[in-house]
Amino acid sequence: MEAGTVGGIVGGTVRRNTGRHGDSRLITDLMGLLGVAHVLVDPDLTAGYETDWTGAFTGRATAVARPGSTDEVAAVLRICAAHGVPVVPQGGNTGLVGGSVPAGAAIGAVVLSLRRLTAIEPVDAAAGLVTAGAGATLADVQAHARAAGLDSGVDLAARDSATLGGIAATNAGGERVLRHGMTRGQVAGLEAVLADGRVVRRLTGLPKDNVGYDLPALFVGSEGTLGVITRVQLRLVGLPSARTTALIALADITSAVELLARLRTAAGSLDAVELMFDDGIDLVRAHQGLPSPFPDRPADRSRPSGAHNTPYLLVECAGRTDPSDELAAVVETATGVLDVAVATTPTEQARLWAYREGHTAAVNALGVPVKLDVAVPLSRITAFIDGLRELVPAVARPARLHLWGHLAEANLHVNVTGLDRDDSRGREKLTDVILTRVAADGGGIGAEHGVGRAKMAWAGLSRSPAELAVIAAVKHALDPACLLNPGVLVPPYGIALTPGPPVPPA
Ligand code: FAD
Ligand code: MLT
Ligand code: ZN
């Protein structure tokens, strides 16, 4: 990485603000740099930056700074360092673990919004790369790449708002991981600004470039704790010209896992295998006013014995030639298939995807969920799900469990509604019980959304003390004053990290 601007690092301790707007010298300095229009202090204007997508995390910012270039990002960071005020980087604010807002240890921080960094450079088709500003939305990058005959290997339902910077910072997963891997594998290079204003940049686009540590990869998944990402160089993948999508009702999860195995071995065009249940589909239908995906079918044909937990797989195959026959050949010979709806046009496919992608909003409409994002080995997934259906009502009442996810990565989104937003003890207890079960089953407590503020206290269930010490050492080396996103991923300095929920105040 090149060393860029070397700013005046300011040592000393970080001053924690009270959360009240009105740090006039800091605000004056920021306004002097960015102009009044790009430093928001009016609560009506800052509100949208202060609460996360789920509504679970909220806190007042001293100001929202909206720089328009890498140099301005560096200057904002130098000013905040000089004032000892922490910074919360924010992209589309679609993150689901509370890392994008000034809550908890970051109350009173400056929210550094990257949304003005939207430039997208021309696609380099020969290298299969595109470089874009951190504030470019995934949807805009996808449209840009597709116009050049290529595509992004990363895709997720929040594409219209989620930014490349946020996607890199969270190492986002999404719906195409089984074919293209997580975001980390798609980031060829990036540019980031350190807490002291220095710029590090690796955007050569050379796939073979071995000189020690892979610094761009270090920032991927760092959740705004090591630097502010300002540009991202994304690998591009081939643009399929034909897609076939099938929504398949199955007798049970075992049948779903068997179908996944058959698809992997027999369908080279396999692009997505998403899991949901009929209670989730019903919820999305009620939320969006959608018809049944199987209009010709009696209402409960896919619910043997009246059960309300029939699993569904949304399977998509994509390629340069029509993958319909390849997909049909697997599905026709699979066991436990109760119903299939097939879509081959973009309009029909969007209708099927709406049942899957509508889950997040439909669940949130019921109230602020306890939102967990776990992975458990596929060999244990049936027992894990059965266990959850018993465990959740036993631990929390009233509680409603919602399950869906990305089956190919054994990634389950475990959401529980019914608990009061302010019932922090109840929420922590439920989180603790579920994540402890996940760890006991050999799973991971954070699959694709990151750790953020929501899971920080449980990181020790998925990482050893030695690993946590290395993570803390890297954080300390790059951000010794703990200015960047305090309370996310790494405990604010001076607070020991132990597995289990934070000890509630007496
Ligand atoms: P933000 O929410 O703004 O920030 C997320 C984190 O990244 C924060 O810690 C923030 O400080 C940090 N950050 C943001 N920008 C920068 C930057 N430029 N430099 C340094 N740090 C930065 N996630 C998945 O993985 N898979 C999914 O399938 C998926 N589906 C979703 C569907 C819906 C409907 C919603 C609402 C969310 C979904 N998410 C999913 C979560 C979310 O979209 C991703 O985490 C996304 O990567 C966040 O991007 P963002 O720009 O909104 O980041
Ligand atoms: C999803 O796959 O639907 C997302 O990761 C969002 C969520 O978990 O709510
Ligand atoms: Zn997901």
XYZ file of C-alpha atoms and ligand atoms in Angstrom:
569
model
C 0.000 0.000 0.000
C 1.237 3.456 -0.778
C 1.585 5.861 2.057
C -0.501 8.891 1.253
C -1.230 12.051 3.136
C 0.463 12.054 6.502
C -1.706 13.966 8.864
C -0.914 15.367 12.248
C -1.751 12.507 14.558
C -3.099 13.613 17.860
C -2.369 11.411 20.786
C -3.963 11.531 24.202
C -7.257 10.207 25.391
C -10.514 10.255 23.537
C -13.032 12.662 24.905
C -16.455 11.107 25.237
C -19.154 13.585 24.396
C -22.402 13.812 26.233
C -24.407 13.234 23.099
C -25.688 16.795 23.027
C -25.241 18.735 19.830
C -23.229 21.859 20.242
C -19.515 21.158 20.295
C -19.089 24.490 18.613
C -15.329 24.477 17.904
C -15.418 21.037 16.340
C -18.469 21.963 14.294
C -16.903 25.237 13.211
C -13.784 23.383 12.065
C -15.842 20.823 10.155
C -17.974 23.529 8.546
C -14.843 25.429 7.603
C -13.656 22.331 5.779
C -16.845 20.980 4.190
C -19.144 23.985 4.109
C -22.279 24.439 6.184
C -24.392 22.310 3.847
C -22.325 19.197 4.520
C -22.145 19.345 8.306
C -25.548 18.428 9.704
C -26.410 19.406 13.268
C -30.160 20.029 13.108
C -31.809 17.027 14.846
C -34.395 16.802 12.049
C -31.549 16.306 9.581
C -29.308 14.076 11.706
C -32.091 11.754 12.891
C -31.899 9.442 9.890
C -28.196 8.864 10.560
C -28.617 8.189 14.284
C -30.838 5.106 14.351
C -30.027 1.825 12.688
C -32.211 0.001 10.156
C -33.779 -2.276 12.782
C -34.519 0.500 15.275
C -32.601 -1.341 17.989
C -29.594 1.015 18.148
C -29.773 4.751 18.452
C -27.693 7.617 19.818
C -27.102 11.302 19.277
C -24.260 12.443 17.048
C -22.351 15.657 17.628
C -22.666 16.190 13.891
C -22.988 14.338 10.621
C -20.082 15.139 8.298
C -20.568 14.515 4.596
C -17.167 14.791 2.866
C -17.024 14.671 -0.920
C -13.527 13.305 -1.531
C -10.813 11.149 0.005
C -8.870 14.283 0.939
C -11.909 15.646 2.768
C -12.385 12.324 4.592
C -8.747 12.530 5.707
C -9.207 16.107 6.864
C -12.397 15.241 8.786
C -10.526 12.476 10.571
C -7.657 14.816 11.463
C -10.087 17.362 12.875
C -11.929 14.736 14.924
C -8.608 13.371 16.198
C -7.529 16.862 17.189
C -10.747 17.282 19.164
C -10.569 13.733 20.555
C -14.032 12.960 19.239
C -14.803 9.468 17.939
C -16.033 8.819 14.419
C -18.659 6.395 13.172
C -18.295 5.662 9.449
C -21.631 5.196 7.724
C -22.669 4.110 4.245
C -26.265 3.175 3.481
C -27.102 2.512 7.163
C -28.581 -0.877 6.274
C -26.272 -2.744 8.656
C -28.031 -5.091 11.059
C -25.660 -5.181 14.054
C -25.730 -1.551 15.198
C -22.268 -0.650 13.862
C -23.300 2.254 11.664
C -24.795 4.568 14.288
C -23.380 6.496 17.270
C -24.850 4.284 19.981
C -23.297 2.884 23.177
C -19.630 3.823 23.503
C -19.925 6.027 20.405
C -22.655 8.373 21.661
C -21.658 11.899 20.722
C -19.421 10.733 17.871
C -19.262 12.411 14.507
C -21.071 10.287 11.949
C -18.912 10.292 8.839
C -21.255 9.627 5.946
C -19.600 8.330 2.770
C -22.695 8.729 0.651
C -21.248 11.538 -1.455
C -18.400 9.346 -2.716
C -20.433 7.850 -5.549
C -18.084 8.004 -8.548
C -17.900 4.758 -10.504
C -14.947 4.382 -12.872
C -15.188 2.667 -16.279
C -15.239 -1.129 -16.176
C -11.905 -2.747 -17.032
C -13.344 -5.721 -18.933
C -9.963 -7.294 -19.672
C -9.035 -7.364 -15.998
C -12.634 -7.976 -14.878
C -12.554 -5.093 -12.422
C -14.397 -1.925 -11.526
C -13.375 0.711 -8.989
C -15.969 2.870 -7.276
C -16.307 5.360 -4.462
C -17.279 3.863 -1.113
C -20.664 5.598 -1.267
C -21.775 4.044 -4.559
C -24.738 1.760 -3.990
C -24.485 -1.878 -4.937
C -27.428 -1.451 -7.347
C -25.635 1.355 -9.194
C -22.428 -0.692 -9.436
C -24.415 -3.698 -10.673
C -26.136 -1.616 -13.367
C -22.772 -0.165 -14.412
C -21.122 -3.599 -14.621
C -24.067 -5.146 -16.483
C -23.976 -2.381 -19.075
C -20.427 -3.557 -19.788
C -21.472 -7.228 -20.039
C -20.221 -8.243 -16.586
C -21.764 -8.480 -13.124
C -20.997 -8.177 -9.425
C -20.563 -11.486 -7.620
C -22.027 -9.859 -4.500
C -25.785 -9.421 -4.316
C -28.166 -8.799 -1.438
C -31.662 -7.487 -0.861
C -30.464 -4.114 0.461
C -28.749 -3.418 -2.897
C -30.561 -0.110 -3.494
C -29.152 1.470 -0.313
C -26.141 -0.583 0.784
C -22.869 0.967 -0.361
C -19.662 -0.626 -1.591
C -17.838 0.775 1.446
C -20.355 -0.767 3.849
C -20.375 -4.043 1.952
C -16.575 -4.235 2.138
C -16.495 -3.081 5.767
C -18.926 -5.843 6.792
C -17.577 -8.531 4.425
C -21.192 -8.943 3.358
C -22.527 -12.293 2.240
C -25.845 -12.339 0.451
C -27.486 -14.521 -2.118
C -24.682 -15.541 -4.499
C -22.064 -16.688 -1.989
C -22.349 -20.317 -3.011
C -21.063 -19.395 -6.473
C -18.812 -16.393 -5.875
C -17.880 -16.433 -2.187
C -18.125 -13.675 0.406
C -17.217 -10.048 -0.344
C -13.622 -10.622 0.833
C -13.011 -12.755 -2.251
C -14.489 -10.075 -4.504
C -12.446 -7.122 -3.266
C -9.344 -6.790 -5.420
C -8.140 -3.613 -3.756
C -9.212 -0.581 -1.835
C -8.324 2.838 -0.504
C -8.811 3.681 3.163
C -8.062 6.571 5.487
C -6.595 5.783 8.890
C -7.736 7.428 12.119
C -4.852 9.925 11.926
C -5.682 10.963 8.364
C -3.050 8.916 6.512
C -4.308 7.367 3.302
C -3.453 3.789 2.390
C -4.192 2.673 -1.120
C -3.820 -0.570 -3.088
C -5.651 -0.330 -6.368
C -3.203 -1.857 -8.853
C -5.704 -4.584 -9.739
C -2.895 -7.122 -10.062
C -4.090 -10.558 -8.953
C -0.495 -11.649 -8.410
C 1.124 -9.131 -6.122
C 2.629 -10.844 -3.088
C 4.404 -8.383 -0.819
C 3.638 -9.437 2.713
C 0.368 -8.883 4.536
C -2.780 -8.464 2.458
C -3.745 -5.015 3.714
C -6.917 -4.548 1.638
C -8.212 -7.827 3.102
C -7.527 -6.471 6.586
C -10.056 -3.684 6.062
C -12.657 -6.073 4.666
C -14.822 -7.072 7.618
C -13.215 -4.464 9.898
C -16.615 -2.761 10.416
C -15.234 0.758 10.449
C -12.811 0.062 13.298
C -9.485 0.244 11.422
C -10.003 2.900 8.771
C -12.561 4.635 6.606
C -12.829 2.962 3.217
C -13.073 5.555 0.460
C -12.716 3.496 -2.731
C -13.284 -0.165 -3.495
C -11.982 -2.159 -6.436
C -14.380 -5.004 -7.104
C -13.773 -8.154 -9.125
C -16.478 -8.744 -11.713
C -17.978 -12.036 -12.829
C -19.602 -13.209 -16.052
C -23.111 -11.897 -16.736
C -25.465 -14.853 -17.225
C -27.836 -14.475 -20.176
C -30.352 -17.038 -18.933
C -31.830 -17.693 -15.516
C -34.344 -20.165 -14.148
C -35.795 -19.796 -10.696
C -37.803 -22.360 -8.740
C -39.617 -22.105 -5.433
C -39.756 -25.617 -4.035
C -41.831 -26.758 -1.053
C -40.211 -29.704 0.724
C -41.326 -32.262 3.247
C -38.597 -31.395 5.749
C -35.144 -29.887 6.198
C -33.470 -33.223 5.559
C -35.040 -33.249 2.087
C -33.873 -29.656 1.583
C -30.264 -30.540 2.476
C -30.396 -33.604 0.201
C -31.682 -31.444 -2.643
C -28.851 -28.967 -2.025
C -26.323 -31.804 -2.304
C -27.847 -33.038 -5.567
C -27.918 -29.525 -7.004
C -24.272 -28.991 -6.134
C -23.191 -32.169 -7.864
C -25.509 -32.076 -10.894
C -26.252 -28.411 -11.649
C -23.103 -26.542 -12.676
C -25.218 -23.440 -13.257
C -26.342 -23.304 -9.604
C -26.434 -19.663 -8.455
C -28.568 -19.433 -5.300
C -30.187 -21.736 -2.734
C -32.227 -19.768 -0.219
C -34.236 -21.176 2.677
C -37.521 -20.006 4.141
C -40.606 -21.482 5.817
C -44.282 -21.150 5.113
C -44.929 -19.022 8.214
C -42.337 -16.564 6.834
C -43.955 -16.589 3.392
C -47.332 -15.944 5.012
C -45.842 -13.013 6.940
C -44.342 -11.481 3.791
C -47.599 -12.020 1.918
C -49.569 -10.220 4.630
C -47.010 -7.391 4.778
C -46.893 -6.796 1.033
C -50.344 -8.040 0.037
C -48.900 -10.779 -2.185
C -50.829 -13.765 -3.544
C -49.913 -17.371 -2.760
C -46.900 -18.610 -4.728
C -48.969 -21.718 -5.548
C -52.362 -20.282 -6.551
C -53.747 -23.581 -7.871
C -52.974 -25.503 -4.753
C -55.272 -26.040 -1.775
C -54.128 -23.776 1.004
C -52.403 -26.346 3.172
C -51.294 -29.019 0.708
C -47.716 -28.223 1.478
C -48.295 -28.546 5.187
C -48.320 -32.231 6.075
C -50.271 -32.990 9.240
C -51.256 -29.366 9.425
C -47.687 -28.435 10.362
C -46.842 -24.795 9.803
C -43.138 -25.190 9.314
C -42.808 -26.520 5.802
C -39.418 -25.493 4.411
C -39.081 -23.925 0.995
C -35.981 -23.551 -1.141
C -35.698 -20.740 -3.629
C -33.248 -22.168 -6.165
C -31.792 -20.219 -9.049
C -29.609 -21.502 -11.868
C -27.922 -19.106 -14.275
C -25.652 -19.434 -17.265
C -24.949 -18.576 -20.883
C -27.475 -21.196 -22.009
C -30.945 -21.955 -20.622
C -30.392 -23.859 -17.345
C -34.067 -24.980 -17.061
C -33.479 -28.600 -18.104
C -30.514 -28.956 -15.762
C -32.567 -27.665 -12.833
C -35.663 -29.704 -13.751
C -33.663 -32.920 -14.006
C -32.500 -32.541 -10.409
C -35.822 -31.421 -8.950
C -37.851 -34.130 -10.734
C -35.766 -36.911 -9.199
C -35.424 -35.364 -5.721
C -37.225 -36.845 -2.733
C -39.620 -34.910 -0.496
C -40.666 -32.343 -3.109
C -44.232 -31.189 -2.376
C -44.677 -28.337 -4.829
C -42.698 -26.358 -7.367
C -43.290 -22.932 -8.920
C -40.955 -22.082 -11.797
C -40.096 -18.652 -13.207
C -38.093 -17.930 -16.350
C -38.801 -14.242 -16.979
C -37.400 -11.382 -14.892
C -40.910 -10.321 -13.842
C -41.908 -13.805 -12.673
C -38.534 -14.230 -10.975
C -38.903 -10.951 -9.103
C -42.277 -12.231 -7.839
C -40.672 -15.367 -6.404
C -37.721 -13.449 -4.948
C -40.137 -11.044 -3.217
C -41.212 -13.858 -0.853
C -37.588 -14.357 0.155
C -36.286 -10.792 0.139
C -39.362 -9.429 1.925
C -38.577 -11.248 5.174
C -36.421 -8.536 6.799
C -38.970 -5.753 6.402
C -41.949 -7.969 7.273
C -40.324 -9.087 10.523
C -39.252 -5.547 11.420
C -42.826 -4.370 10.908
C -43.807 -6.540 13.906
C -41.448 -4.608 16.190
C -37.717 -4.440 16.866
C -36.572 -8.062 16.583
C -33.826 -9.857 18.467
C -31.791 -10.320 15.307
C -29.253 -13.107 15.076
C -27.325 -14.345 12.081
C -25.670 -17.686 12.696
C -24.168 -20.624 10.860
C -24.382 -24.231 12.008
C -22.972 -27.282 10.281
C -25.482 -28.667 7.761
C -25.233 -32.069 9.425
C -26.766 -30.538 12.584
C -29.168 -28.048 11.066
C -32.354 -30.118 11.529
C -31.654 -30.741 15.202
C -30.641 -27.108 15.667
C -33.875 -25.789 14.154
C -36.018 -28.257 16.121
C -34.146 -27.239 19.264
C -34.725 -23.531 18.601
C -38.454 -24.046 18.175
C -38.538 -25.477 21.722
C -35.918 -23.222 23.257
C -37.211 -19.801 22.227
C -40.701 -20.023 23.771
C -39.167 -21.569 26.886
C -36.777 -18.634 27.375
C -38.840 -15.680 26.186
C -42.546 -14.995 26.381
C -44.263 -13.732 24.384
C -41.950 -14.659 21.558
C -42.357 -15.459 17.908
C -39.500 -17.171 16.069
C -38.756 -16.342 12.434
C -36.232 -18.410 10.507
C -34.829 -18.035 7.018
C -31.443 -17.847 5.412
C -28.901 -19.022 2.902
C -28.930 -22.823 3.045
C -25.822 -23.357 0.941
C -23.724 -21.680 3.644
C -25.784 -23.192 6.477
C -26.497 -19.559 7.358
C -29.677 -19.107 9.365
C -31.255 -15.753 10.189
C -32.792 -16.278 13.615
C -35.164 -13.439 14.487
C -37.414 -13.285 17.518
C -40.213 -10.744 17.854
C -42.518 -10.078 20.763
C -39.925 -8.841 23.252
C -40.173 -5.217 24.254
C -37.547 -2.985 22.610
C -36.410 -1.778 26.058
C -36.303 -5.239 27.661
C -32.517 -5.411 27.399
C -32.205 -8.157 30.021
C -34.698 -10.382 28.203
C -33.041 -9.724 24.854
C -29.557 -10.440 26.193
C -30.702 -13.615 27.907
C -32.331 -14.906 24.729
C -29.289 -13.956 22.649
C -27.006 -15.670 25.131
C -29.007 -18.900 25.179
C -29.234 -19.107 21.384
C -25.606 -18.193 20.686
C -24.369 -20.592 23.359
C -26.355 -23.339 21.628
C -24.851 -22.311 18.279
C -21.338 -22.525 19.695
C -22.069 -25.908 21.298
C -23.177 -27.168 17.877
C -19.869 -26.084 16.329
C -21.413 -23.072 14.615
C -20.508 -19.414 14.170
C -22.256 -16.611 16.075
C -21.884 -14.085 13.243
C -22.241 -15.425 9.732
C -22.530 -12.461 7.377
C -23.798 -9.314 9.129
C -20.722 -8.793 11.286
C -20.289 -8.361 15.016
C -21.026 -4.673 15.450
C -22.352 -3.570 18.813
C -24.969 -6.331 18.872
C -22.649 -9.352 19.121
C -19.456 -7.895 20.575
C -19.989 -9.445 23.987
C -20.337 -12.896 22.426
C -17.302 -12.797 20.108
C -15.502 -15.053 22.583
C -17.888 -17.859 21.681
C -16.490 -17.933 18.146
C -12.895 -16.756 18.602
C -10.220 -17.975 21.033
C -8.553 -15.630 23.571
C -5.430 -15.695 21.383
C -7.438 -14.655 18.304
C -9.219 -11.888 20.229
C -5.858 -10.626 21.486
C -4.537 -10.412 17.914
C -7.685 -8.586 16.798
C -7.277 -6.107 19.672
C -3.552 -5.669 18.863
C -4.313 -4.849 15.216
C -6.969 -2.363 16.291
C -4.586 -0.754 18.760
C -1.810 -0.530 16.167
C -3.981 1.257 13.613
C -6.199 3.275 15.940
C -4.317 3.766 19.213
C -6.741 6.386 20.525
C -9.772 4.193 19.741
C -11.392 6.920 17.671
C -12.931 4.725 15.007
C -16.240 3.143 15.915
C -15.582 2.544 19.630
C -17.664 -0.300 20.989
C -17.880 -2.106 17.663
C -16.195 -5.487 17.280
C -13.451 -4.645 19.797
C -14.359 -3.467 23.314
C -13.470 0.170 23.947
C -10.005 0.148 25.498
C -9.929 -0.745 29.137
C -12.952 -3.057 29.017
C -12.158 -6.775 29.105
C -13.991 -9.013 26.652
C -15.478 -12.143 28.152
C -18.029 -14.475 26.603
C -21.622 -13.861 27.594
C -23.901 -10.875 27.849
C -22.706 -7.571 29.242
C -23.352 -7.287 32.972
C -26.427 -5.095 33.346
C -26.084 -2.065 35.604
C -27.044 -2.781 39.229
P -23.715 0.665 6.950
O -24.928 0.039 7.514
O -23.739 2.127 6.782
O -22.456 0.276 7.875
C -22.229 -1.056 8.232
C -20.874 -1.137 8.964
O -19.821 -0.800 8.072
C -20.742 -0.170 10.131
O -19.928 -0.759 11.107
C -20.040 1.038 9.531
O -19.307 1.777 10.471
C -19.141 0.376 8.516
N -18.903 1.196 7.321
C -19.827 1.625 6.420
N -19.211 2.279 5.423
C -17.890 2.281 5.717
C -16.746 2.805 5.071
N -16.832 3.435 3.896
N -15.536 2.628 5.661
C -15.430 1.956 6.832
N -16.478 1.445 7.481
C -17.695 1.591 6.922
N -26.037 -8.394 4.759
C -25.486 -9.526 4.270
O -24.317 -9.807 4.525
N -26.215 -10.375 3.476
C -27.495 -10.135 3.148
O -28.133 -10.928 2.465
C -28.093 -8.936 3.641
N -29.361 -8.615 3.315
C -29.932 -7.496 3.841
C -31.253 -7.204 3.512
C -31.870 -6.088 4.045
C -33.296 -5.791 3.672
C -31.152 -5.234 4.907
C -31.784 -4.012 5.485
C -29.830 -5.515 5.233
C -29.211 -6.643 4.697
N -27.888 -6.960 4.990
C -27.313 -8.084 4.470
C -27.106 -6.096 5.892
C -26.446 -4.878 5.197
O -27.098 -4.561 4.022
C -24.996 -5.156 4.906
O -24.297 -5.316 6.123
C -24.311 -4.057 4.091
O -23.031 -4.511 3.759
C -24.203 -2.733 4.821
O -23.874 -1.722 3.902
P -24.147 -0.181 4.261
O -23.555 0.667 3.205
O -25.582 0.026 4.515
O -23.305 -0.051 5.594
C -31.276 -11.726 4.521
O -30.635 -12.640 3.993
O -32.507 -11.642 4.411
C -30.512 -10.678 5.226
O -29.261 -11.061 5.629
C -31.241 -9.734 6.099
C -31.723 -10.242 7.432
O -31.140 -11.154 8.000
O -32.692 -9.659 7.925
Zn -28.731 -12.945 4.764
